[in-house]
PDB file of C-alpha atoms in Angstrom:
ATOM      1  CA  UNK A 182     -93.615 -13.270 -32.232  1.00 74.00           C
ATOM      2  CA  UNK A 183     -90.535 -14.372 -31.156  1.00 80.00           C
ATOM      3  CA  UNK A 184     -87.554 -14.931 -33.274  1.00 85.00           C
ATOM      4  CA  UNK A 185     -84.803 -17.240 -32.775  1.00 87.00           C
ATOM      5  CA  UNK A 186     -80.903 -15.785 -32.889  1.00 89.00           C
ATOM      6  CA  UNK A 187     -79.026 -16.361 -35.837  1.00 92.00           C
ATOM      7  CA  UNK A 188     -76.802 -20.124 -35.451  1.00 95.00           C
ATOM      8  CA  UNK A 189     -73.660 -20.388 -35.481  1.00 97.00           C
ATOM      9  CA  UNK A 190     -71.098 -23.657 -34.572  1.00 97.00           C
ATOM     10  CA  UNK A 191     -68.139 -23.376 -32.591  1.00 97.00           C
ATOM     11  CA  UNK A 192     -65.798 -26.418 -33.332  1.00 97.00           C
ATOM     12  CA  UNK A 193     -62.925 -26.989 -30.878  1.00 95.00           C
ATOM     13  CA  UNK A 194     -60.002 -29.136 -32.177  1.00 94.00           C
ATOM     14  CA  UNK A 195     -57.772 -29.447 -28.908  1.00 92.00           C
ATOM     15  CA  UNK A 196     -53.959 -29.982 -30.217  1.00 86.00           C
ATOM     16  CA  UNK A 197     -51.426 -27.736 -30.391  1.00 80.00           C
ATOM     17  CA  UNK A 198     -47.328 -28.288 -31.055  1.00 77.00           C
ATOM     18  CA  UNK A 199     -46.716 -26.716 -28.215  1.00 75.00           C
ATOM     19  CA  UNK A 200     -48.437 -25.468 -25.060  1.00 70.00           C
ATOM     20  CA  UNK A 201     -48.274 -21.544 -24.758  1.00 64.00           C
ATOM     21  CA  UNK A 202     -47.663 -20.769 -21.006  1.00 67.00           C
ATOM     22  CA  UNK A 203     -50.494 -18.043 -21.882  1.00 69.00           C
ATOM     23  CA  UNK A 204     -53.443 -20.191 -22.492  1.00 67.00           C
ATOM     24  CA  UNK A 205     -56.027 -21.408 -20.789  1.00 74.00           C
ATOM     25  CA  UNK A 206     -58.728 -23.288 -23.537  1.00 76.00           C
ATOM     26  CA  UNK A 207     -58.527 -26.789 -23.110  1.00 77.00           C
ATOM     27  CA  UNK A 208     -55.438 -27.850 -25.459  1.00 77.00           C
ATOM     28  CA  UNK A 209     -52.944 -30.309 -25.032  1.00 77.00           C
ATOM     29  CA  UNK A 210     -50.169 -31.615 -27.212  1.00 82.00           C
ATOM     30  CA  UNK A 211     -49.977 -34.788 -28.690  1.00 81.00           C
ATOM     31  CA  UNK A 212     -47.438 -37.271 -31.249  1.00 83.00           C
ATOM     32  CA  UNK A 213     -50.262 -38.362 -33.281  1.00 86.00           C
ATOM     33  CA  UNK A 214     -53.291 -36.826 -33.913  1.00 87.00           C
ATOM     34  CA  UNK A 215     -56.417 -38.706 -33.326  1.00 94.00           C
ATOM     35  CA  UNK A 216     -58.312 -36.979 -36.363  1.00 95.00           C
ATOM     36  CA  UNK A 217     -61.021 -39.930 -37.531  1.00 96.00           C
ATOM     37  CA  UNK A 218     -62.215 -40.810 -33.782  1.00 96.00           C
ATOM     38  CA  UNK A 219     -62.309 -37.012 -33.416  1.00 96.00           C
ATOM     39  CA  UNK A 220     -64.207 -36.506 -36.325  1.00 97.00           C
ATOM     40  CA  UNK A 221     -66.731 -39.294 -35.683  1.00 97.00           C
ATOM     41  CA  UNK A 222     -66.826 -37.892 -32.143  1.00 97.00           C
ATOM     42  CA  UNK A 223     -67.930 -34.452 -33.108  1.00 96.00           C
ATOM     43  CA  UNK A 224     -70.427 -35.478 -35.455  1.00 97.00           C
ATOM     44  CA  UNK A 225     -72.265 -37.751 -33.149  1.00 97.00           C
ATOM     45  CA  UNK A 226     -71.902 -34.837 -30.811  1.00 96.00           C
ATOM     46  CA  UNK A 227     -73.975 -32.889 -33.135  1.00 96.00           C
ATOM     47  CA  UNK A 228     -76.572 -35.269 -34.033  1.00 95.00           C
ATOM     48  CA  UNK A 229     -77.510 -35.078 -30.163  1.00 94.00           C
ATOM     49  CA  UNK A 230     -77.997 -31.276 -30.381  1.00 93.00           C
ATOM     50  CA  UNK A 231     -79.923 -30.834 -33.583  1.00 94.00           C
ATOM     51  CA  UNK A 232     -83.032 -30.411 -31.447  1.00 91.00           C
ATOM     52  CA  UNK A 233     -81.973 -27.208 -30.930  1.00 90.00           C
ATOM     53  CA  UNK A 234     -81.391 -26.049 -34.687  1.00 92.00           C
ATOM     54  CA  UNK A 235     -85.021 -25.469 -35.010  1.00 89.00           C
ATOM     55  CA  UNK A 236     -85.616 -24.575 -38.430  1.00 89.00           C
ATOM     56  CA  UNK A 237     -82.285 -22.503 -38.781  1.00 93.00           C
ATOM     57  CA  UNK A 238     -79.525 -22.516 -40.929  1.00 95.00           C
ATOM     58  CA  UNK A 239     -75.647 -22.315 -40.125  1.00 97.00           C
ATOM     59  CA  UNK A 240     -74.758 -18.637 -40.108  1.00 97.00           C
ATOM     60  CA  UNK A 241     -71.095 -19.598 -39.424  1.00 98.00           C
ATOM     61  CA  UNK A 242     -69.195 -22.047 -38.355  1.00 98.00           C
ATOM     62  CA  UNK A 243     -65.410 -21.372 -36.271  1.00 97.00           C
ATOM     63  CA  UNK A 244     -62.686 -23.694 -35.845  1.00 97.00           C
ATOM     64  CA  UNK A 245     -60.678 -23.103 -32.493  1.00 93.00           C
ATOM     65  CA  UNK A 246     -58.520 -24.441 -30.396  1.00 88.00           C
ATOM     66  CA  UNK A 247     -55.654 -25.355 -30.249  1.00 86.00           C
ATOM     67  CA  UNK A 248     -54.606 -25.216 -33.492  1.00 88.00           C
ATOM     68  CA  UNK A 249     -57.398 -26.659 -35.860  1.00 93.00           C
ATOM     69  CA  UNK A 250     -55.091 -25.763 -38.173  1.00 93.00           C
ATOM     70  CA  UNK A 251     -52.979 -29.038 -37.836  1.00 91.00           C
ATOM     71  CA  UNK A 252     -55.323 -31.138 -38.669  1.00 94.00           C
ATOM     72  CA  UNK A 253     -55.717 -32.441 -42.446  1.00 96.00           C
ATOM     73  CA  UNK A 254     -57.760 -30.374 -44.823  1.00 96.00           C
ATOM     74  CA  UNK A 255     -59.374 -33.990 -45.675  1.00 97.00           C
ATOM     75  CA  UNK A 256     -60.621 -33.756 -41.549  1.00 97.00           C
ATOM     76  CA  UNK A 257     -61.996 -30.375 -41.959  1.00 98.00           C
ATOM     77  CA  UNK A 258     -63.576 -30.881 -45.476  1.00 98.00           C
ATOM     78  CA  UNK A 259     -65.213 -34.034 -42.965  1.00 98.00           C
ATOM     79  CA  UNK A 260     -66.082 -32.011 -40.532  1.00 98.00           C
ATOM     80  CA  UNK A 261     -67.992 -29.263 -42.874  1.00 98.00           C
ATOM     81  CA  UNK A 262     -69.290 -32.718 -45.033  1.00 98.00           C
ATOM     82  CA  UNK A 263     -71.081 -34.087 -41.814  1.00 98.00           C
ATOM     83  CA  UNK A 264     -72.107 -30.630 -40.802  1.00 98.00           C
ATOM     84  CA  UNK A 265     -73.541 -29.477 -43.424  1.00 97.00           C
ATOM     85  CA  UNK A 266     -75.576 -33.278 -44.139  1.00 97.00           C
ATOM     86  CA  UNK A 267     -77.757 -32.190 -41.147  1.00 97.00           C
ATOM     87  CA  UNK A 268     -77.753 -28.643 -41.097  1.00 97.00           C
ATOM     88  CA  UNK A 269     -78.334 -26.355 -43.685  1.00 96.00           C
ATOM     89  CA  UNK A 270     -75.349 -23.477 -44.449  1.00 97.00           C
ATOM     90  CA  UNK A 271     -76.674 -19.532 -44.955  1.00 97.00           C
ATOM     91  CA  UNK A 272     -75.463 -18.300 -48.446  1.00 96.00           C
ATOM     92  CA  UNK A 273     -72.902 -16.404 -47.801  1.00 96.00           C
ATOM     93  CA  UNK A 274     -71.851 -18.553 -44.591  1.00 98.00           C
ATOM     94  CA  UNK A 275     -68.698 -17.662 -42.944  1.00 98.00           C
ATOM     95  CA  UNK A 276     -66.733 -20.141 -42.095  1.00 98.00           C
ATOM     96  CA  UNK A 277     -63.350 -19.426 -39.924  1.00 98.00           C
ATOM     97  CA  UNK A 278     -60.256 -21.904 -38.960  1.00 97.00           C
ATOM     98  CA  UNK A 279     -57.750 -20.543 -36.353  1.00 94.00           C
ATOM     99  CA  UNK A 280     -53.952 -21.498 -37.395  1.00 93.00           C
ATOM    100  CA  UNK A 281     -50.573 -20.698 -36.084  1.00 89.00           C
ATOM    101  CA  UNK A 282     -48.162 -19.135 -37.972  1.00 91.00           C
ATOM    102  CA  UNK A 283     -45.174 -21.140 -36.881  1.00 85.00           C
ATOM    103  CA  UNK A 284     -47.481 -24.308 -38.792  1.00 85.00           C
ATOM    104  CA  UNK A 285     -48.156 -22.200 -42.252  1.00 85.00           C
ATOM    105  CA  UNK A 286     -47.955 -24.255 -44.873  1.00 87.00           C
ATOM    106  CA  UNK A 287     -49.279 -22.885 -48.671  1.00 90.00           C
ATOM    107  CA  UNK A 288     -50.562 -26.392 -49.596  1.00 93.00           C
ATOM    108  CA  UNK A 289     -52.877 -26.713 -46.359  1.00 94.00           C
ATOM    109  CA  UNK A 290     -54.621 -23.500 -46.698  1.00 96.00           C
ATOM    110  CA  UNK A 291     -55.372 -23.754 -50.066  1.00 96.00           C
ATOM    111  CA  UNK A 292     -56.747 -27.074 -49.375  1.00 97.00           C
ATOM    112  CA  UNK A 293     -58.573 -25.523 -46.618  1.00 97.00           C
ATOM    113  CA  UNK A 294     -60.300 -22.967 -48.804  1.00 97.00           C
ATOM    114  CA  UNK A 295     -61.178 -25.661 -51.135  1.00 97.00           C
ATOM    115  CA  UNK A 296     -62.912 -27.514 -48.011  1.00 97.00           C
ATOM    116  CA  UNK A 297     -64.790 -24.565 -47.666  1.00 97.00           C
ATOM    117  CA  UNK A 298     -63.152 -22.131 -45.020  1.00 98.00           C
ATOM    118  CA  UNK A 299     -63.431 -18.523 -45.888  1.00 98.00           C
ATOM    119  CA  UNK A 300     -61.729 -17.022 -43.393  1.00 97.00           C
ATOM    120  CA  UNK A 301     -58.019 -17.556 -41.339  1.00 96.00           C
ATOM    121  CA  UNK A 302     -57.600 -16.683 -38.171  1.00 95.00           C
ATOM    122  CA  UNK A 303     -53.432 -16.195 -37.815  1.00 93.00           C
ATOM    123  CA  UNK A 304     -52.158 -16.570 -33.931  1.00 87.00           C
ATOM    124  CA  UNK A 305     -49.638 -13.646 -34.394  1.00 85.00           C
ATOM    125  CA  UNK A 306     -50.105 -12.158 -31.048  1.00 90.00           C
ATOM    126  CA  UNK A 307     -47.318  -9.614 -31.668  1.00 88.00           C
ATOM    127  CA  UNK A 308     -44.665  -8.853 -34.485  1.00 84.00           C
ATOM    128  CA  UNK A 309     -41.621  -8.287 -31.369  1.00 84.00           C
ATOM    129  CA  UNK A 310     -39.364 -10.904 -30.775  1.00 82.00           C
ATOM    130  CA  UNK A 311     -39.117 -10.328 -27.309  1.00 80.00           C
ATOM    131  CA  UNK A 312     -43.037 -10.322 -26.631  1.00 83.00           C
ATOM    132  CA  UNK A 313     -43.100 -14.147 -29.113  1.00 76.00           C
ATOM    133  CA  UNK A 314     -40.446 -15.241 -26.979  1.00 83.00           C
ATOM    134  CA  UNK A 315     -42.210 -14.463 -23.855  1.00 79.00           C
ATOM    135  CA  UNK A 316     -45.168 -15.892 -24.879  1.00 74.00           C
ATOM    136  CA  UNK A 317     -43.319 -18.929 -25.861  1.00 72.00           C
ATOM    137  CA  UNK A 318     -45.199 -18.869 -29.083  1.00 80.00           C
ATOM    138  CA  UNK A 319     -43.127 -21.139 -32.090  1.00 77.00           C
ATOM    139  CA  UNK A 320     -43.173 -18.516 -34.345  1.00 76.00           C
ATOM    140  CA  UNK A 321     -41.353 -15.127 -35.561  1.00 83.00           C
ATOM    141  CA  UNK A 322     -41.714 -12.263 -37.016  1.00 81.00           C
ATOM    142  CA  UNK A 323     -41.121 -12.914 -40.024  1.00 86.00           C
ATOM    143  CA  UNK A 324     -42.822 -16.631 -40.022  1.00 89.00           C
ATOM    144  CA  UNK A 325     -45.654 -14.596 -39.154  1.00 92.00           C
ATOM    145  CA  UNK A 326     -45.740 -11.999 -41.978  1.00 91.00           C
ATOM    146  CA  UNK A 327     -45.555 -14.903 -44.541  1.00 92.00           C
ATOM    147  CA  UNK A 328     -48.105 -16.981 -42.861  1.00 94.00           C
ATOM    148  CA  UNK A 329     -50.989 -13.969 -43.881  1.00 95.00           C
ATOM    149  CA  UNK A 330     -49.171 -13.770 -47.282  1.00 95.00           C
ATOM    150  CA  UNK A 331     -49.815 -16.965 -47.862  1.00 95.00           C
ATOM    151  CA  UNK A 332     -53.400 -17.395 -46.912  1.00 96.00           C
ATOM    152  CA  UNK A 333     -53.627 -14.545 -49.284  1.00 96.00           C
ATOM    153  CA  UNK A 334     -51.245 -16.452 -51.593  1.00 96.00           C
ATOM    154  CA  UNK A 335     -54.173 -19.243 -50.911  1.00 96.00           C
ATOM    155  CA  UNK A 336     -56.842 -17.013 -51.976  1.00 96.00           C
ATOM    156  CA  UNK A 337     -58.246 -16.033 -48.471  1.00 96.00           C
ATOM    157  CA  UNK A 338     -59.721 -11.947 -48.424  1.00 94.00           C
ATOM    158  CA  UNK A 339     -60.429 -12.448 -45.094  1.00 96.00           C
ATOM    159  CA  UNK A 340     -57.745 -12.430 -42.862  1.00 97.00           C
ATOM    160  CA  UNK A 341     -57.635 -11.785 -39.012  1.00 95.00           C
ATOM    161  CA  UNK A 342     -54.947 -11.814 -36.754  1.00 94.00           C
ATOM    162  CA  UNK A 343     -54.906 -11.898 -32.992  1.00 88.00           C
ATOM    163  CA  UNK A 344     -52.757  -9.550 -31.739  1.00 90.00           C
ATOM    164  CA  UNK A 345     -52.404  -9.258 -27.668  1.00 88.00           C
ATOM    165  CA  UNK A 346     -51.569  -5.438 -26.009  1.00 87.00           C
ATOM    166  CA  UNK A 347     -50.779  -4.816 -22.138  1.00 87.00           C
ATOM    167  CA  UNK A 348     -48.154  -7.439 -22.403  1.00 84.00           C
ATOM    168  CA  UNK A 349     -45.633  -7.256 -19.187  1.00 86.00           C
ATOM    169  CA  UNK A 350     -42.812  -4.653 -20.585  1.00 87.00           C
ATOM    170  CA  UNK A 351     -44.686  -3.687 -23.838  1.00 88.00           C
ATOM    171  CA  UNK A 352     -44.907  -0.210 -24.336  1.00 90.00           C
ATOM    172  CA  UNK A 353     -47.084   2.017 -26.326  1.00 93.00           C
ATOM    173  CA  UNK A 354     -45.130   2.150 -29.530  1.00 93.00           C
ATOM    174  CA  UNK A 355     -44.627  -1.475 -29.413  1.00 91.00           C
ATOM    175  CA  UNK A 356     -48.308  -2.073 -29.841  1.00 91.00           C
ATOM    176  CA  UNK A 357     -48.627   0.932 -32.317  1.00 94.00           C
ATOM    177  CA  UNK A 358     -45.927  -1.117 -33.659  1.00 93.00           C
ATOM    178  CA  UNK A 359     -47.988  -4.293 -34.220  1.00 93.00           C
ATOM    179  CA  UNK A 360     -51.151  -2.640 -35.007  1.00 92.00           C
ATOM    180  CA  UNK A 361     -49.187  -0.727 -38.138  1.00 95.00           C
ATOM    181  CA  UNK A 362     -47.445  -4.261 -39.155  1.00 93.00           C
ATOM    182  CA  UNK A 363     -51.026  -5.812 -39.146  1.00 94.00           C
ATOM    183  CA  UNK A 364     -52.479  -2.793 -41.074  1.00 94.00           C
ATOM    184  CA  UNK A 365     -49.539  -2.799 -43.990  1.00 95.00           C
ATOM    185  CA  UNK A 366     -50.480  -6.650 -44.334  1.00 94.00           C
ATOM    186  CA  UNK A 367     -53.870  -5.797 -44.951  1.00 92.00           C
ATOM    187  CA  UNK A 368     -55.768  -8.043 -42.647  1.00 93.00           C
TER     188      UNK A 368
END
């Protein structure tokens, strides 16, 4: 008999503060943030897909981007809302939201785990100022070790961060370097 793959969403939200010279996903930059069209966009995206739910229920949901991270925890909790009114969640769902360090802020992820997002995804990309700068990323070091303490700070126990190795000039104990940092946070 066959058996269908587990489901899973993958929710873009294309906005960042800043364009990394890096990237290549489909983000832009933008004043204002166009978050109810968006939202209403999505959703009526997904009604003309749930022909191919078949039966199944959400196994987990991601957030990427971007940053989904800059939009309002009242968007997301929206988002998951209208999800979740036409397809039914796992137990035990996992349900990830990419942010970037250099846009931490305590109140927003709590309010994000209250929406229902059980796992942060941090942008750290490395813990060396030289490697940030290179990457033109908006955040530091140290921006970056308090972002994770604060999604812990937020309740979060599931932390990831995305760190990037075979950087131009990065040598071997600069990514032992990062990998240690990442392991003393705990995530």
């Amino acid at each position: 008999m066959l058996q269908l793959p587990p489901l899973a969403l993958y929710i873009h939200i294309p906005w960042c503060v800043r364009k990394c010279p890096y990237c290549d996903f489909n983000s832009h930059t933008a004043d204002v943030l166009p978050e109810a069209d968006y939202v209403a966009s999505l959703l009526a995206d997904l009604q003309q897909d749930l022909q191919f739910v078949q039966g199944r229920s959400l196994q987990s949901i991601f957030f990427g981007g971007g940053t989904p991270s800059l939009f309002s925890t009242a968007a997301i909790r929206a988002i998951l809302d209208g999800v979740q009114a036409v397809i039914p969640f796992a137990d035990g769902i996992e349900v990830t939201l990419e942010a970037n360090p250099g846009t931490a802020e305590a109140e927003k992820f709590s309010g994000f785990r209250a929406a229902g997002v059980n796992r942060l995804s941090l942008g750290v990309q490395s813990f060396d100022a030289l490697q940030l700068q290179a990457l033109g990323r908006i955040h530091d070091s140290a921006q970056a070790v308090a972002a994770v303490r604060l999604a812990q700070a937020a309740g979060f126990d599931r932390i990831n961060i995305d760190l990037m190795h075979g950087l131009p000039g990065q040598v071997v104990e600069g990514a032992l370097a990062d990998l240690q940092q990442a392991l003393d946070l705990g995530v």
